[in-house]
């Protein structure tokens, strides 16, 4: 089978384990910070911590990366101790930072470094704005923090602070957190001059911006020096430095000293020098200057920055034009483009808020504003997501300040760009287009659309809705576009989905509609104004259509985050607008945020439950399941599940979906083999659940019974026998589709139409002509080699289908003969794996003959019996063995019972499989054969027909396999024993009575537990089972996993300690008998000796004189095969 991507269970596992992780985190933090793990006194603060402990705590925090809100309940308990310990360290032990670590401890780091790493991890997971709230803002901490930063970062060899030093001692996490903390402390309400206790230290990095620098307070000079030093850093600390400088410039006392104007002039001159080539172009210097400037524009009022707007716009225009090599290099950086967008946004807001302008100035402002909006519209299709996000948010913020007419023009421009991106094919996808039928309303073709452009445009509309900037008359158009975007899908050349980003943005828009639009506003939007395929009947309100779209997306979308986003939007819609959604409360209980996390559960359980609530949801699923989300999915497993859901939904609600399915085939609407595969599976499932449906009118021109439907598919279907050969790696999809359709039609009961009344046509069924027979058989034979990729059961079902459609015994005999003798070719000349399909087909037709016409088997009984025995006994491929056990063994066994054929070869073959230890490609594939042999034995209800000796041999091995080291084999063997507890032992046996009385408790018993081994060892008292069980026990007690090894050995010790001397002797005799039988090079020789060595080492074997003799017997037997030196030393010991 093709390798499918497993579903992501990480978020569900995280939610389940989050409480334990938070508890562990909260309990570990005090032990990490303080020596006693309890008090928070400065004297108990650790000076050094292990790097491994820091990494463990960071890993615990990082587990919340995908779901940071789960950390909120413990955020204060985690963050505040870290902040307190850092404060205590810099105030009481700053000199310890440079002390040598303890010699006896390896890989340690100073406490501040570890704390900063954890605080940065928290900022990364939960956000800087959230975590900085917990930073201490005491003014008395400002200078100690500065002293610690300067002394740790710029310490010279002589131990003095040298600000001109370039030896960076702090890590970038330390610099980032400490600069961020300093920016938080600069918001103190006191003038910096009042809290500066000393003058600033001399620095060679004094900002070259103004002679006023020397007039600033000492603390301010030191802060500015640090800010400008790291503003152009290549690592994360440049963000914290920018925040520090902006907040410092915004202080009233520093503003009075002229810091703001000085910084603005210096910034603009720096930008000009970088852009005109006066200074070497450095992206980091440019991003540092632009981020500082963007922070200024965001924080300052319009009066302060009005004189600089034109200069800034000239700089950004210069960058955007990319006319020189310098600006081209700058514009190639996504960070630069994002900062340009932010500057455009801030400039536009200040232009719109400038109320003191003259008429001419206002005209100039509107011209500038139009240019800015044009630039932002271009950025909506940028190749980098941060730029698109910033542009969409900027347009929505600007739109808040626009007049209603300009808002409408902006929305029209966005809609026009969406339509133009579809090549002019999307003109009817918004408001104003009446609802159409499926024939008049084809599915949207997204092949020419640009997903990046669509994401930016849809995200902008979503932001506009969230900020209530959409005029009411434009609401139908915007909602229609959002609903259209929910169906957007496009794939790259590698098969990766590129349409998910558009659907995610559309979910945000739908959530904004539900949250920000009032019920009255939405009630005034008529459903006829919204283009939607999920609108089965006229509605006066748009609410049913919105609910249907969100339900469909929440249940069927391939992306988990989109399913959850649609679920959240639906809950918002129902909660904010009560009594307008049909069965709204029931609906949100089904479309639950957690329920839609797994795609398999969402598509099956959630979809089926939602479809029952109302016809609106039923018709939505009837349309959505036939789309790219379900039967058109590139994932074969999803298509199989979608086909099952289609059959169940349509069958349960009495719909007749065969017409649209056949119509899609007839019109050639299935464009790829994947979609054809899903279409065939869906049609087969519908026919299987409602057999009579294949004989109703499937189209206006094909009023045909099932056999004619087969001929229609053969002549007009998009999949043919040639596709099985021609499709290369995907040929198995064509084989599976055709075989599944054959199987479904074979299960159907054709009916004839006489005077409009459907009657059973079992008596009047026509014989299948030779052409149909050869067509079906050719499909079957071509599918043999893909049996390992096709789901199990498809090929046997297709074989039975052919058999059922053959009326005459001669035809059925011909089928059996063709399948039987074709197998020689697969076994001798082709890949041995190809024989798996042949064996499955032979088993299917043999079982069908046995159930309906057993007389046909008279001529084939012996050849099939011999073929089965040869597959199981001879050295054949393990896949062939497992297939023969699964598909062929039981029907042949039943035929032997019916005909009185000798059962000894079958018995010996089954024993051979239960003992299979074959190895292929360094892998013990015999375990697969043993597992299937156990399953085959457990599937019999005719065990009584084995004689007692045969049952003892078979179940002796199963009891032994119930103790071997492989978990899955122990589990299968234990279930088989539970199913037939008295297969060997009488019902009066104490262990058998326990199984009958305590069946539920014993069935739930873990096969890796001590209790399980204790119970199983009591079966060793039976002479018929002992040796086989000891063989299995040796593997678990010598080479199993650590837990299994401990459980097996502890159980053996307990059993022998509590057993009577006679029973213990019998066990030792059996163990020694197994060891002797394995001499000199048997598989269990050394494992058996290891078990006996364990018993000798624990003195269990020396209890009683008889056991001592057994031990001496063991040591004497080892001299037969051990090297001379080894044996003599062992005897001496």
mmCIF file of C-alpha atoms in Angstrom, residues 496-817:
data_model
loop_
_atom_site.group_PDB
_atom_site.id
_atom_site.type_symbol
_atom_site.label_atom_id
_atom_site.label_comp_id
_atom_site.label_asym_id
_atom_site.label_seq_id
_atom_site.Cartn_x
_atom_site.Cartn_y
_atom_site.Cartn_z
ATOM 1 C CA UNK A 496 2.361 20.105 -1.376
ATOM 2 C CA UNK A 497 -0.772 22.130 -0.730
ATOM 3 C CA UNK A 498 -0.393 25.859 -1.352
ATOM 4 C CA UNK A 499 -4.066 26.672 -0.953
ATOM 5 C CA UNK A 500 -4.234 26.118 2.794
ATOM 6 C CA UNK A 501 -2.957 29.644 3.495
ATOM 7 C CA UNK A 502 -5.946 31.093 1.605
ATOM 8 C CA UNK A 503 -8.470 28.919 3.436
ATOM 9 C CA UNK A 504 -6.881 29.812 6.762
ATOM 10 C CA UNK A 505 -7.269 33.523 5.986
ATOM 11 C CA UNK A 506 -10.881 32.907 4.916
ATOM 12 C CA UNK A 507 -11.610 31.203 8.261
ATOM 13 C CA UNK A 508 -10.361 34.308 10.036
ATOM 14 C CA UNK A 509 -12.717 36.340 7.861
ATOM 15 C CA UNK A 510 -15.682 34.105 8.665
ATOM 16 C CA UNK A 511 -14.852 34.376 12.353
ATOM 17 C CA UNK A 512 -14.745 38.169 11.978
ATOM 18 C CA UNK A 513 -18.145 38.123 10.264
ATOM 19 C CA UNK A 514 -19.628 36.137 13.131
ATOM 20 C CA UNK A 515 -17.996 38.253 15.828
ATOM 21 C CA UNK A 516 -18.214 41.799 14.481
ATOM 22 C CA UNK A 517 -21.385 41.846 12.362
ATOM 23 C CA UNK A 518 -24.680 42.175 14.190
ATOM 24 C CA UNK A 519 -27.572 39.807 13.651
ATOM 25 C CA UNK A 520 -29.634 42.558 12.034
ATOM 26 C CA UNK A 521 -26.865 43.342 9.573
ATOM 27 C CA UNK A 522 -26.538 39.731 8.516
ATOM 28 C CA UNK A 523 -30.301 39.216 8.316
ATOM 29 C CA UNK A 524 -30.434 42.004 5.753
ATOM 30 C CA UNK A 525 -28.052 39.992 3.543
ATOM 31 C CA UNK A 526 -30.196 37.765 1.332
ATOM 32 C CA UNK A 527 -28.950 34.280 0.539
ATOM 33 C CA UNK A 528 -29.663 34.923 -3.126
ATOM 34 C CA UNK A 529 -26.866 37.486 -3.071
ATOM 35 C CA UNK A 530 -24.305 34.904 -2.010
ATOM 36 C CA UNK A 531 -22.746 32.533 -4.482
ATOM 37 C CA UNK A 532 -22.608 29.081 -2.890
ATOM 38 C CA UNK A 533 -22.929 25.519 -4.062
ATOM 39 C CA UNK A 534 -24.059 24.487 -0.586
ATOM 40 C CA UNK A 535 -27.457 26.162 -0.824
ATOM 41 C CA UNK A 536 -29.963 23.359 -1.604
ATOM 42 C CA UNK A 537 -33.062 25.505 -1.412
ATOM 43 C CA UNK A 538 -33.916 29.200 -1.385
ATOM 44 C CA UNK A 539 -33.255 30.881 1.938
ATOM 45 C CA UNK A 540 -34.254 34.322 2.976
ATOM 46 C CA UNK A 541 -31.221 34.529 5.271
ATOM 47 C CA UNK A 542 -27.533 34.037 4.758
ATOM 48 C CA UNK A 543 -27.107 32.208 8.071
ATOM 49 C CA UNK A 544 -27.871 28.674 6.779
ATOM 50 C CA UNK A 545 -25.389 29.134 3.966
ATOM 51 C CA UNK A 546 -22.693 30.407 6.336
ATOM 52 C CA UNK A 547 -23.298 27.517 8.716
ATOM 53 C CA UNK A 548 -23.189 24.967 5.893
ATOM 54 C CA UNK A 549 -19.862 26.304 4.601
ATOM 55 C CA UNK A 550 -18.278 26.272 8.048
ATOM 56 C CA UNK A 551 -19.596 22.796 8.864
ATOM 57 C CA UNK A 552 -18.186 21.463 5.619
ATOM 58 C CA UNK A 553 -14.794 23.059 6.192
ATOM 59 C CA UNK A 554 -14.616 21.913 9.823
ATOM 60 C CA UNK A 555 -15.359 18.307 8.893
ATOM 61 C CA UNK A 556 -13.567 17.791 5.579
ATOM 62 C CA UNK A 557 -10.652 20.194 5.239
ATOM 63 C CA UNK A 558 -7.311 18.356 5.081
ATOM 64 C CA UNK A 559 -5.518 20.794 7.411
ATOM 65 C CA UNK A 560 -6.097 20.442 11.136
ATOM 66 C CA UNK A 561 -5.608 24.130 11.924
ATOM 67 C CA UNK A 562 -8.217 25.074 9.304
ATOM 68 C CA UNK A 563 -10.722 22.540 10.633
ATOM 69 C CA UNK A 564 -10.279 24.000 14.101
ATOM 70 C CA UNK A 565 -10.496 27.567 12.805
ATOM 71 C CA UNK A 566 -13.769 26.756 11.028
ATOM 72 C CA UNK A 567 -15.064 25.118 14.207
ATOM 73 C CA UNK A 568 -14.209 28.260 16.211
ATOM 74 C CA UNK A 569 -15.934 30.457 13.611
ATOM 75 C CA UNK A 570 -19.027 28.243 13.729
ATOM 76 C CA UNK A 571 -19.180 28.433 17.527
ATOM 77 C CA UNK A 572 -18.851 32.207 17.292
ATOM 78 C CA UNK A 573 -21.653 32.309 14.719
ATOM 79 C CA UNK A 574 -24.002 30.242 16.864
ATOM 80 C CA UNK A 575 -23.087 32.005 20.101
ATOM 81 C CA UNK A 576 -23.262 35.587 18.802
ATOM 82 C CA UNK A 577 -26.435 35.061 16.770
ATOM 83 C CA UNK A 578 -28.781 32.829 18.774
ATOM 84 C CA UNK A 579 -31.939 31.257 17.359
ATOM 85 C CA UNK A 580 -31.038 31.849 13.722
ATOM 86 C CA UNK A 581 -28.940 28.691 13.030
ATOM 87 C CA UNK A 582 -30.887 25.479 12.617
ATOM 88 C CA UNK A 583 -30.054 23.124 15.519
ATOM 89 C CA UNK A 584 -27.212 25.482 16.429
ATOM 90 C CA UNK A 585 -26.520 24.196 19.951
ATOM 91 C CA UNK A 586 -26.508 20.575 18.793
ATOM 92 C CA UNK A 587 -24.299 21.552 15.896
ATOM 93 C CA UNK A 588 -21.545 23.187 17.951
ATOM 94 C CA UNK A 589 -21.561 20.226 20.326
ATOM 95 C CA UNK A 590 -20.818 17.959 17.364
ATOM 96 C CA UNK A 591 -18.415 20.292 15.516
ATOM 97 C CA UNK A 592 -16.318 20.617 18.613
ATOM 98 C CA UNK A 593 -12.859 22.167 18.582
ATOM 99 C CA UNK A 594 -11.333 18.909 19.803
ATOM 100 C CA UNK A 595 -13.565 16.579 17.800
ATOM 101 C CA UNK A 596 -12.308 17.915 14.475
ATOM 102 C CA UNK A 597 -8.645 17.622 15.450
ATOM 103 C CA UNK A 598 -8.249 14.215 13.787
ATOM 104 C CA UNK A 599 -9.177 14.158 10.128
ATOM 105 C CA UNK A 600 -10.399 10.563 10.203
ATOM 106 C CA UNK A 601 -12.764 11.311 13.073
ATOM 107 C CA UNK A 602 -13.925 14.596 11.558
ATOM 108 C CA UNK A 603 -14.711 13.032 8.189
ATOM 109 C CA UNK A 604 -16.550 10.005 9.554
ATOM 110 C CA UNK A 605 -18.127 10.585 12.958
ATOM 111 C CA UNK A 606 -18.509 14.372 12.871
ATOM 112 C CA UNK A 607 -19.773 14.511 9.288
ATOM 113 C CA UNK A 608 -22.316 11.727 9.811
ATOM 114 C CA UNK A 609 -23.674 13.274 12.996
ATOM 115 C CA UNK A 610 -23.916 16.760 11.499
ATOM 116 C CA UNK A 611 -25.683 15.488 8.381
ATOM 117 C CA UNK A 612 -28.503 14.098 10.534
ATOM 118 C CA UNK A 613 -29.384 17.479 12.018
ATOM 119 C CA UNK A 614 -30.803 19.303 9.005
ATOM 120 C CA UNK A 615 -31.102 19.067 5.240
ATOM 121 C CA UNK A 616 -28.894 22.147 4.922
ATOM 122 C CA UNK A 617 -25.925 20.232 6.330
ATOM 123 C CA UNK A 618 -26.890 17.026 4.515
ATOM 124 C CA UNK A 619 -26.839 18.703 1.119
ATOM 125 C CA UNK A 620 -23.608 20.486 2.000
ATOM 126 C CA UNK A 621 -21.932 17.146 2.625
ATOM 127 C CA UNK A 622 -23.515 15.583 -0.460
ATOM 128 C CA UNK A 623 -21.701 18.241 -2.473
ATOM 129 C CA UNK A 624 -18.515 18.514 -0.429
ATOM 130 C CA UNK A 625 -17.780 14.782 -0.320
ATOM 131 C CA UNK A 626 -17.602 14.746 -4.118
ATOM 132 C CA UNK A 627 -15.027 17.565 -4.159
ATOM 133 C CA UNK A 628 -11.249 17.764 -3.840
ATOM 134 C CA UNK A 629 -11.540 17.528 -0.061
ATOM 135 C CA UNK A 630 -12.775 13.920 -0.152
ATOM 136 C CA UNK A 631 -12.870 11.698 -3.230
ATOM 137 C CA UNK A 632 -10.541 14.105 -5.035
ATOM 138 C CA UNK A 633 -7.926 14.081 -2.271
ATOM 139 C CA UNK A 634 -4.342 13.146 -3.230
ATOM 140 C CA UNK A 635 -4.280 10.858 -0.181
ATOM 141 C CA UNK A 636 -5.542 7.370 -1.065
ATOM 142 C CA UNK A 637 -6.519 6.578 2.536
ATOM 143 C CA UNK A 638 -8.694 9.715 2.640
ATOM 144 C CA UNK A 639 -10.400 8.734 -0.609
ATOM 145 C CA UNK A 640 -11.189 5.303 0.787
ATOM 146 C CA UNK A 641 -12.669 6.798 3.928
ATOM 147 C CA UNK A 642 -14.596 9.390 1.920
ATOM 148 C CA UNK A 643 -16.124 6.645 -0.213
ATOM 149 C CA UNK A 644 -17.310 4.864 2.932
ATOM 150 C CA UNK A 645 -18.831 8.074 4.318
ATOM 151 C CA UNK A 646 -20.562 8.816 1.009
ATOM 152 C CA UNK A 647 -22.193 5.422 1.008
ATOM 153 C CA UNK A 648 -23.322 5.699 4.627
ATOM 154 C CA UNK A 649 -24.710 9.233 4.279
ATOM 155 C CA UNK A 650 -26.592 8.578 1.080
ATOM 156 C CA UNK A 651 -27.881 5.191 2.177
ATOM 157 C CA UNK A 652 -29.026 6.430 5.593
ATOM 158 C CA UNK A 653 -30.884 9.427 4.208
ATOM 159 C CA UNK A 654 -32.411 7.704 1.202
ATOM 160 C CA UNK A 655 -30.610 9.776 -1.403
ATOM 161 C CA UNK A 656 -29.735 8.469 -4.847
ATOM 162 C CA UNK A 657 -26.237 9.756 -5.606
ATOM 163 C CA UNK A 658 -25.438 7.358 -8.431
ATOM 164 C CA UNK A 659 -26.609 9.833 -11.073
ATOM 165 C CA UNK A 660 -24.044 12.566 -10.242
ATOM 166 C CA UNK A 661 -21.324 9.934 -9.830
ATOM 167 C CA UNK A 662 -21.968 8.315 -13.194
ATOM 168 C CA UNK A 663 -22.471 11.732 -14.744
ATOM 169 C CA UNK A 664 -19.013 12.781 -13.579
ATOM 170 C CA UNK A 665 -17.589 9.659 -15.205
ATOM 171 C CA UNK A 666 -19.580 10.212 -18.395
ATOM 172 C CA UNK A 667 -18.589 13.865 -18.703
ATOM 173 C CA UNK A 668 -14.949 13.207 -17.957
ATOM 174 C CA UNK A 669 -14.900 15.584 -14.963
ATOM 175 C CA UNK A 670 -12.398 13.367 -13.151
ATOM 176 C CA UNK A 671 -9.110 14.813 -14.343
ATOM 177 C CA UNK A 672 -6.566 12.603 -12.577
ATOM 178 C CA UNK A 673 -6.167 8.976 -11.639
ATOM 179 C CA UNK A 674 -6.494 9.934 -7.973
ATOM 180 C CA UNK A 675 -9.914 11.492 -8.546
ATOM 181 C CA UNK A 676 -11.037 8.591 -10.754
ATOM 182 C CA UNK A 677 -9.933 6.212 -8.018
ATOM 183 C CA UNK A 678 -12.036 8.056 -5.435
ATOM 184 C CA UNK A 679 -15.008 8.220 -7.808
ATOM 185 C CA UNK A 680 -14.977 4.479 -8.451
ATOM 186 C CA UNK A 681 -14.657 3.703 -4.733
ATOM 187 C CA UNK A 682 -17.600 5.991 -3.920
ATOM 188 C CA UNK A 683 -19.769 4.462 -6.634
ATOM 189 C CA UNK A 684 -18.856 0.973 -5.452
ATOM 190 C CA UNK A 685 -19.730 1.812 -1.843
ATOM 191 C CA UNK A 686 -23.110 3.252 -2.828
ATOM 192 C CA UNK A 687 -23.924 0.134 -4.849
ATOM 193 C CA UNK A 688 -22.723 -2.150 -2.068
ATOM 194 C CA UNK A 689 -24.944 -0.551 0.583
ATOM 195 C CA UNK A 690 -27.989 -0.365 -1.702
ATOM 196 C CA UNK A 691 -27.684 -3.220 -4.219
ATOM 197 C CA UNK A 692 -30.886 -2.338 -6.063
ATOM 198 C CA UNK A 693 -29.585 1.149 -6.836
ATOM 199 C CA UNK A 694 -27.357 -0.145 -9.615
ATOM 200 C CA UNK A 695 -30.433 -1.142 -11.567
ATOM 201 C CA UNK A 696 -32.258 2.171 -11.354
ATOM 202 C CA UNK A 697 -31.917 4.927 -13.857
ATOM 203 C CA UNK A 698 -28.366 6.182 -13.579
ATOM 204 C CA UNK A 699 -28.670 8.828 -16.267
ATOM 205 C CA UNK A 700 -31.343 9.824 -18.679
ATOM 206 C CA UNK A 701 -29.759 7.643 -21.331
ATOM 207 C CA UNK A 702 -28.610 4.661 -19.292
ATOM 208 C CA UNK A 703 -31.550 2.853 -17.782
ATOM 209 C CA UNK A 704 -29.588 -0.299 -17.080
ATOM 210 C CA UNK A 705 -29.120 -3.187 -14.685
ATOM 211 C CA UNK A 706 -25.810 -3.786 -12.985
ATOM 212 C CA UNK A 707 -24.340 -5.806 -15.805
ATOM 213 C CA UNK A 708 -24.957 -3.016 -18.285
ATOM 214 C CA UNK A 709 -23.424 -0.568 -15.816
ATOM 215 C CA UNK A 710 -20.278 -2.707 -15.896
ATOM 216 C CA UNK A 711 -20.257 -2.568 -19.667
ATOM 217 C CA UNK A 712 -20.808 1.188 -19.549
ATOM 218 C CA UNK A 713 -17.805 1.608 -17.255
ATOM 219 C CA UNK A 714 -15.740 -0.710 -19.404
ATOM 220 C CA UNK A 715 -16.503 1.236 -22.565
ATOM 221 C CA UNK A 716 -16.751 4.808 -21.217
ATOM 222 C CA UNK A 717 -15.013 4.799 -17.844
ATOM 223 C CA UNK A 718 -11.841 6.835 -17.262
ATOM 224 C CA UNK A 719 -10.005 3.761 -15.886
ATOM 225 C CA UNK A 720 -9.274 0.761 -18.079
ATOM 226 C CA UNK A 721 -7.126 -2.351 -17.886
ATOM 227 C CA UNK A 722 -4.389 -0.528 -19.756
ATOM 228 C CA UNK A 723 -4.118 1.965 -16.887
ATOM 229 C CA UNK A 724 -3.034 -0.815 -14.550
ATOM 230 C CA UNK A 725 0.077 -1.217 -16.666
ATOM 231 C CA UNK A 726 0.576 2.326 -17.932
ATOM 232 C CA UNK A 727 0.261 4.315 -14.693
ATOM 233 C CA UNK A 728 3.621 3.257 -13.238
ATOM 234 C CA UNK A 729 3.826 3.801 -9.499
ATOM 235 C CA UNK A 730 0.100 4.533 -9.277
ATOM 236 C CA UNK A 731 -1.003 1.483 -11.228
ATOM 237 C CA UNK A 732 -2.273 -0.095 -8.038
ATOM 238 C CA UNK A 733 -4.909 2.667 -7.782
ATOM 239 C CA UNK A 734 -6.407 1.610 -11.102
ATOM 240 C CA UNK A 735 -6.296 -2.031 -10.016
ATOM 241 C CA UNK A 736 -7.967 -1.245 -6.692
ATOM 242 C CA UNK A 737 -10.668 0.896 -8.323
ATOM 243 C CA UNK A 738 -11.649 -1.759 -10.859
ATOM 244 C CA UNK A 739 -11.515 -4.631 -8.369
ATOM 245 C CA UNK A 740 -13.585 -2.695 -5.821
ATOM 246 C CA UNK A 741 -16.218 -1.950 -8.446
ATOM 247 C CA UNK A 742 -16.302 -5.616 -9.444
ATOM 248 C CA UNK A 743 -16.734 -6.643 -5.813
ATOM 249 C CA UNK A 744 -19.592 -4.195 -5.245
ATOM 250 C CA UNK A 745 -21.478 -5.278 -8.368
ATOM 251 C CA UNK A 746 -21.047 -8.894 -7.351
ATOM 252 C CA UNK A 747 -22.708 -8.187 -3.999
ATOM 253 C CA UNK A 748 -25.648 -6.429 -5.682
ATOM 254 C CA UNK A 749 -28.883 -8.265 -6.433
ATOM 255 C CA UNK A 750 -29.881 -7.250 -9.950
ATOM 256 C CA UNK A 751 -33.554 -6.580 -10.556
ATOM 257 C CA UNK A 752 -35.501 -6.353 -13.781
ATOM 258 C CA UNK A 753 -37.930 -3.568 -14.562
ATOM 259 C CA UNK A 754 -41.293 -4.884 -15.637
ATOM 260 C CA UNK A 755 -44.108 -2.380 -16.089
ATOM 261 C CA UNK A 756 -42.351 -0.025 -13.717
ATOM 262 C CA UNK A 757 -42.249 -2.597 -10.883
ATOM 263 C CA UNK A 758 -38.884 -3.845 -9.590
ATOM 264 C CA UNK A 759 -38.829 -7.626 -9.134
ATOM 265 C CA UNK A 760 -36.112 -9.997 -8.064
ATOM 266 C CA UNK A 761 -34.318 -11.257 -11.100
ATOM 267 C CA UNK A 762 -32.445 -14.123 -9.477
ATOM 268 C CA UNK A 763 -34.465 -16.559 -11.608
ATOM 269 C CA UNK A 764 -34.248 -14.508 -14.806
ATOM 270 C CA UNK A 765 -30.591 -13.507 -14.593
ATOM 271 C CA UNK A 766 -28.880 -13.793 -17.968
ATOM 272 C CA UNK A 767 -25.620 -15.636 -18.261
ATOM 273 C CA UNK A 768 -22.604 -13.394 -18.407
ATOM 274 C CA UNK A 769 -21.177 -13.418 -21.885
ATOM 275 C CA UNK A 770 -17.627 -14.404 -22.606
ATOM 276 C CA UNK A 771 -16.542 -10.809 -23.137
ATOM 277 C CA UNK A 772 -17.580 -9.792 -19.625
ATOM 278 C CA UNK A 773 -15.914 -12.863 -18.158
ATOM 279 C CA UNK A 774 -12.617 -12.240 -19.935
ATOM 280 C CA UNK A 775 -12.770 -8.554 -18.970
ATOM 281 C CA UNK A 776 -13.232 -9.351 -15.287
ATOM 282 C CA UNK A 777 -10.597 -12.058 -15.272
ATOM 283 C CA UNK A 778 -8.096 -9.816 -17.029
ATOM 284 C CA UNK A 779 -8.583 -7.156 -14.343
ATOM 285 C CA UNK A 780 -8.090 -9.750 -11.643
ATOM 286 C CA UNK A 781 -4.915 -11.207 -13.153
ATOM 287 C CA UNK A 782 -3.410 -7.777 -13.742
ATOM 288 C CA UNK A 783 -4.086 -6.876 -10.094
ATOM 289 C CA UNK A 784 -2.190 -9.808 -8.589
ATOM 290 C CA UNK A 785 1.160 -8.047 -8.632
ATOM 291 C CA UNK A 786 -0.232 -5.037 -6.724
ATOM 292 C CA UNK A 787 -1.772 -7.054 -3.916
ATOM 293 C CA UNK A 788 0.670 -5.650 -1.353
ATOM 294 C CA UNK A 789 -0.413 -2.089 -2.166
ATOM 295 C CA UNK A 790 -4.141 -2.761 -2.434
ATOM 296 C CA UNK A 791 -6.081 -2.946 0.856
ATOM 297 C CA UNK A 792 -6.518 -6.568 2.008
ATOM 298 C CA UNK A 793 -9.790 -8.156 1.033
ATOM 299 C CA UNK A 794 -10.256 -6.326 -2.281
ATOM 300 C CA UNK A 795 -8.911 -9.085 -4.532
ATOM 301 C CA UNK A 796 -10.791 -11.932 -2.761
ATOM 302 C CA UNK A 797 -14.012 -9.886 -2.906
ATOM 303 C CA UNK A 798 -13.515 -9.238 -6.622
ATOM 304 C CA UNK A 799 -12.943 -12.942 -7.220
ATOM 305 C CA UNK A 800 -16.122 -13.860 -5.366
ATOM 306 C CA UNK A 801 -17.935 -11.207 -7.408
ATOM 307 C CA UNK A 802 -16.907 -12.864 -10.662
ATOM 308 C CA UNK A 803 -17.923 -16.223 -9.269
ATOM 309 C CA UNK A 804 -21.385 -15.000 -8.255
ATOM 310 C CA UNK A 805 -22.056 -13.501 -11.655
ATOM 311 C CA UNK A 806 -21.366 -16.828 -13.376
ATOM 312 C CA UNK A 807 -24.560 -18.858 -13.538
ATOM 313 C CA UNK A 808 -23.478 -22.147 -15.095
ATOM 314 C CA UNK A 809 -21.319 -24.676 -13.283
ATOM 315 C CA UNK A 810 -19.128 -24.995 -16.348
ATOM 316 C CA UNK A 811 -18.324 -21.294 -16.220
ATOM 317 C CA UNK A 812 -17.547 -21.433 -12.524
ATOM 318 C CA UNK A 813 -15.365 -24.480 -13.077
ATOM 319 C CA UNK A 814 -13.544 -22.611 -15.817
ATOM 320 C CA UNK A 815 -12.935 -19.704 -13.437
ATOM 321 C CA UNK A 816 -11.555 -21.995 -10.750
ATOM 322 C CA UNK A 817 -9.354 -23.754 -13.275
#
